[in-house]
GROMACS .gro file of C-alpha atoms in nm:
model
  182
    1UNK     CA    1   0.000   0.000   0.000
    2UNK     CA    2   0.298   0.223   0.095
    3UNK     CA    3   0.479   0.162  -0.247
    4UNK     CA    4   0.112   0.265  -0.446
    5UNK     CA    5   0.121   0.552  -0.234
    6UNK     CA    6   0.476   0.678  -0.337
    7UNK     CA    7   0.430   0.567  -0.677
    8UNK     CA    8   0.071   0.795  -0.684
    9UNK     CA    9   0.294   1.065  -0.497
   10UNK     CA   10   0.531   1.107  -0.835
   11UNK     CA   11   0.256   1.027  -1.088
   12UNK     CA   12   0.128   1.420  -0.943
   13UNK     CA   13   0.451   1.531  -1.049
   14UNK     CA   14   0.580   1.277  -1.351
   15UNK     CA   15   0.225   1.370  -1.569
   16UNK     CA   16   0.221   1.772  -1.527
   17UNK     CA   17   0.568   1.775  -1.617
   18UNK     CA   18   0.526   1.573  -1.896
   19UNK     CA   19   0.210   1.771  -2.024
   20UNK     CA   20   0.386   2.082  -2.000
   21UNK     CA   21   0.699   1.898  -2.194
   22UNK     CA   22   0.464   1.765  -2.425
   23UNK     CA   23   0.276   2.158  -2.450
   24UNK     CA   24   0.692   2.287  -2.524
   25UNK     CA   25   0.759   2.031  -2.815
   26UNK     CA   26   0.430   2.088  -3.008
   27UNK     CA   27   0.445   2.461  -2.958
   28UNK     CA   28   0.851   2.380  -3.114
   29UNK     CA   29   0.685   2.177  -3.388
   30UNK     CA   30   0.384   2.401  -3.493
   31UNK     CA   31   0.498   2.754  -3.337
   32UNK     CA   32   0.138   2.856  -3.270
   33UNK     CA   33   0.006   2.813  -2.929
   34UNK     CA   34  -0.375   2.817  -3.101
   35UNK     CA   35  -0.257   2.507  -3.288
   36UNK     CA   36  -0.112   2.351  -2.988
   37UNK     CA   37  -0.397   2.360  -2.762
   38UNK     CA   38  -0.577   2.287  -3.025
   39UNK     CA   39  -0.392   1.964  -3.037
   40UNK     CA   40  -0.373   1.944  -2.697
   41UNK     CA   41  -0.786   1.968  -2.633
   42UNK     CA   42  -0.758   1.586  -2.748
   43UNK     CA   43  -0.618   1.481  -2.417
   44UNK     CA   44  -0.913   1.591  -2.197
   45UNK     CA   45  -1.108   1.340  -2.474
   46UNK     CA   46  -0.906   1.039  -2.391
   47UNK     CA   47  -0.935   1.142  -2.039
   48UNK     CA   48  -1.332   1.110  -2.042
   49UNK     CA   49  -1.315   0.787  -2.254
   50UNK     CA   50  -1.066   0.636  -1.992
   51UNK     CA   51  -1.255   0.733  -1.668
   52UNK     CA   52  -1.599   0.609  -1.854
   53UNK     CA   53  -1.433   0.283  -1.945
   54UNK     CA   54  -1.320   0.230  -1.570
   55UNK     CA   55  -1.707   0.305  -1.427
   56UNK     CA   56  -1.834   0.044  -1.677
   57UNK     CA   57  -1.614  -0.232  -1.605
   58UNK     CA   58  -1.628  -0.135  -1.264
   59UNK     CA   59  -1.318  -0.108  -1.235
   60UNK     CA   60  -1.040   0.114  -0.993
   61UNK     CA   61  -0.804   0.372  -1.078
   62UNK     CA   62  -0.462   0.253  -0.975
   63UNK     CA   63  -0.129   0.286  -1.118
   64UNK     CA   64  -0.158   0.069  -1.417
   65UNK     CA   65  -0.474   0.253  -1.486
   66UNK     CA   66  -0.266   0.583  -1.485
   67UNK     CA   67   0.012   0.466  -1.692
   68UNK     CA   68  -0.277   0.338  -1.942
   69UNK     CA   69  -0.402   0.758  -1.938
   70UNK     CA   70  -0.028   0.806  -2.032
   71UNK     CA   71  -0.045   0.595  -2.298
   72UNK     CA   72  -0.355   0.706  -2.451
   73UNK     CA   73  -0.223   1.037  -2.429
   74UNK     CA   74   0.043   1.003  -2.628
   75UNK     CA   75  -0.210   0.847  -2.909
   76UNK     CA   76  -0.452   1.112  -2.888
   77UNK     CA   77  -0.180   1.367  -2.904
   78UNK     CA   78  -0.031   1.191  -3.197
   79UNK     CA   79  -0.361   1.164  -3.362
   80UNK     CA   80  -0.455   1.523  -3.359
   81UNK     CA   81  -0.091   1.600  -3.488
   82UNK     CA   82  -0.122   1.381  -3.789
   83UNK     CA   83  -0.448   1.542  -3.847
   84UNK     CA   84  -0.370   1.878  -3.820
   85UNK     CA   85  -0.079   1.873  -4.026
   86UNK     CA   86  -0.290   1.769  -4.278
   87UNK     CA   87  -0.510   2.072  -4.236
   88UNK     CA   88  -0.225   2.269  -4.282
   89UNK     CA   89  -0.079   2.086  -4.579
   90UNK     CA   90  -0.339   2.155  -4.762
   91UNK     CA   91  -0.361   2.494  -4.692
   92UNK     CA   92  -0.023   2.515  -4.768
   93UNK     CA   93  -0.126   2.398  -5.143
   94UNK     CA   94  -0.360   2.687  -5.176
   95UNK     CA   95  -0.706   2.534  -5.054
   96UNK     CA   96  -0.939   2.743  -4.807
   97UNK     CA   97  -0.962   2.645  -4.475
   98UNK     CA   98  -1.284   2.522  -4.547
   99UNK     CA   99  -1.180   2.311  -4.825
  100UNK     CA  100  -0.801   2.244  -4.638
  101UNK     CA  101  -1.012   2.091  -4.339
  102UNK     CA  102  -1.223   1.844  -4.584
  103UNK     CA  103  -0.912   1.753  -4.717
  104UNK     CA  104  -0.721   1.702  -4.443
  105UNK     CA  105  -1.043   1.516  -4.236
  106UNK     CA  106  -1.010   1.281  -4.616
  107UNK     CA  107  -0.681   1.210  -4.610
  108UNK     CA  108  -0.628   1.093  -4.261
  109UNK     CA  109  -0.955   0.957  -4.172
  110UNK     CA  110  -0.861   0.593  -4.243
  111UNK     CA  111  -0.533   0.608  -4.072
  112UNK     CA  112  -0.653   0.717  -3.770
  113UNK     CA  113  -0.904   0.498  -3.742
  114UNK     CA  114  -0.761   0.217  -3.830
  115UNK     CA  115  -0.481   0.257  -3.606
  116UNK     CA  116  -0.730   0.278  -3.313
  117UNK     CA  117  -0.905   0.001  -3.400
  118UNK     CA  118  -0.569  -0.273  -3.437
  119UNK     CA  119  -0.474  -0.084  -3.116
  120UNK     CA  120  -0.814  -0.136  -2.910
  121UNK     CA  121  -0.893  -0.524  -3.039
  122UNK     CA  122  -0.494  -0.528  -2.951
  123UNK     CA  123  -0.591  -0.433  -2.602
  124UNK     CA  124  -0.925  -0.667  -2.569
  125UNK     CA  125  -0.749  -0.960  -2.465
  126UNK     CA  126  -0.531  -0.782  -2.133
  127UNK     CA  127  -0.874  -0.557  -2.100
  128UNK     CA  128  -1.091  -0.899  -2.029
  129UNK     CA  129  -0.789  -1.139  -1.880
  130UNK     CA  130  -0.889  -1.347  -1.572
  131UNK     CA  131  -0.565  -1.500  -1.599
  132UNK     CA  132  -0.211  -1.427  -1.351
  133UNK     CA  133  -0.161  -1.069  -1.376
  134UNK     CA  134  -0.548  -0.981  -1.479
  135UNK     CA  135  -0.530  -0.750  -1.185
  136UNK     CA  136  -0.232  -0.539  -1.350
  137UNK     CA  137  -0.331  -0.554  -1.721
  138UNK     CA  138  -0.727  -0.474  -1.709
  139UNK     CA  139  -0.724  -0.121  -1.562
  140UNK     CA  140  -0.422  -0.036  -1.816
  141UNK     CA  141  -0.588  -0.221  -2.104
  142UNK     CA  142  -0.952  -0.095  -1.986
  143UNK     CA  143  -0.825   0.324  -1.981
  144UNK     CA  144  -0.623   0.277  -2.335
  145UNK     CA  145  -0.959   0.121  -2.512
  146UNK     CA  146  -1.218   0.377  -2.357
  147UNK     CA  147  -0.966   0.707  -2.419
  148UNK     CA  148  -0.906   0.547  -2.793
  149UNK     CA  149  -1.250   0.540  -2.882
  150UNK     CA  150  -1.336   0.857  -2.708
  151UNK     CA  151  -1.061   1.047  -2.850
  152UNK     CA  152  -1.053   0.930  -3.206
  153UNK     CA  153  -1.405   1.000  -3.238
  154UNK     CA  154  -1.342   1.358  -3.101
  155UNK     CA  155  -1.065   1.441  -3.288
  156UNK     CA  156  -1.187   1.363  -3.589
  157UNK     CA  157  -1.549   1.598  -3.513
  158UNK     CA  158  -1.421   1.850  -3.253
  159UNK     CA  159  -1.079   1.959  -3.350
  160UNK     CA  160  -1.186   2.027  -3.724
  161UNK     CA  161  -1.472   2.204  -3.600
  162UNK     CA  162  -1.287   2.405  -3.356
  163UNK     CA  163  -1.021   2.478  -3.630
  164UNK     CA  164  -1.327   2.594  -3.842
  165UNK     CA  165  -1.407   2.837  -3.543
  166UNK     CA  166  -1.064   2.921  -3.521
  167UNK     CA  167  -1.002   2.990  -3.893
  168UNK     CA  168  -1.343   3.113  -3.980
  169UNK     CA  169  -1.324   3.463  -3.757
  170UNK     CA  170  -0.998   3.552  -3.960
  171UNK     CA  171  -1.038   3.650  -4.335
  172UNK     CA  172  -1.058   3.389  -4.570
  173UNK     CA  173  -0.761   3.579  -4.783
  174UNK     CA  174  -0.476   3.534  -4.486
  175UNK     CA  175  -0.160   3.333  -4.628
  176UNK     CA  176  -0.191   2.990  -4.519
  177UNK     CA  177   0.002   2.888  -4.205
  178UNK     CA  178   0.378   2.784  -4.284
  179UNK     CA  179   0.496   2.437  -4.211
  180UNK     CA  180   0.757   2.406  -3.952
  181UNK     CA  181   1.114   2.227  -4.101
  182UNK     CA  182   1.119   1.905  -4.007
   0.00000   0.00000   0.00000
């Protein structure tokens, strides 16, 4: 009990630093903090998905649990990069942002779904183990399924149609966004 008490203990410090790391490297990648908390809105969505997956298989936080929210963070994050770089691809190639976030929304749809899905029937089998080690691999497996579905769903409605918000109260005639070097 101790050790998941001092383990908890540096999760509070381990996941705001690595938020905040995570916050630094996008905002490196993209330089536009609208675009990076754009990107970074996905991780409340995994968030919600993971804490609903827990209350329906009954099941309690603990510290596999919160390395599965790190996990799924990463994804989500990841997801709403390759999507958004899409975006601005194509409004690199001339399109509106209208016709930049259909393209972009086209282009990556499959990937991103796909990947979820290999990942998530990946994750069934440690998500419904009664087996040795059940106790360890459920809450993990059980937070990475429900913040996967959650946040692939909302990426792929919510961040286009916040980067419609975002894009629409500008003119339609600004220069499209440059893409960082990679």
């Amino acid at each position: 009990f101790e050790d998941q008490q001092r383990a908890l203990a540096r999760l509070y410090i381990i996941v705001p630093l690595v938020l905040f790391i995570i916050f630094v490297l996008l905002f490196g990648a993209f330089q536009s903090v609208g675009d990076t908390l754009l990107i970074m809105l996905n991780l409340p969505f995994a968030l919600i998905g993971g804490t609903l997956a827990l209350y329906f298989w009954r099941t309690n936080f603990n510290i596999s649990a919160a390395v599965g929210y790190i996990a799924v963070f990463g994804v989500s994050v990841l997801n709403g990069v390759v999507l958004l770089s899409s975006i601005r691809q194509a409004r690199q190639a001339g399109c509106s942002p209208r016709d930049a976030i259909a393209r972009g929304c086209e282009i990556r749809f499959r990937p991103i779904v796909v990947s979820a899905v290999v990942a998530v029937i990946g994750f069934l089998p440690a998500a419904l183990s009664q087996g040795i080690g059940a106790e360890i691999q459920r809450p993990l497996a059980r937070v990475v399924i429900g913040g996967l579905i959650s946040s692939t769903a909302l990426t792929l409605l919510v961040l286009p149609a916040i980067y419609a918000l975002r894009t629409g109260r500008s003119d339609e005639s600004d220069p499209p966004p440059t893409e960082p070097a990679a």
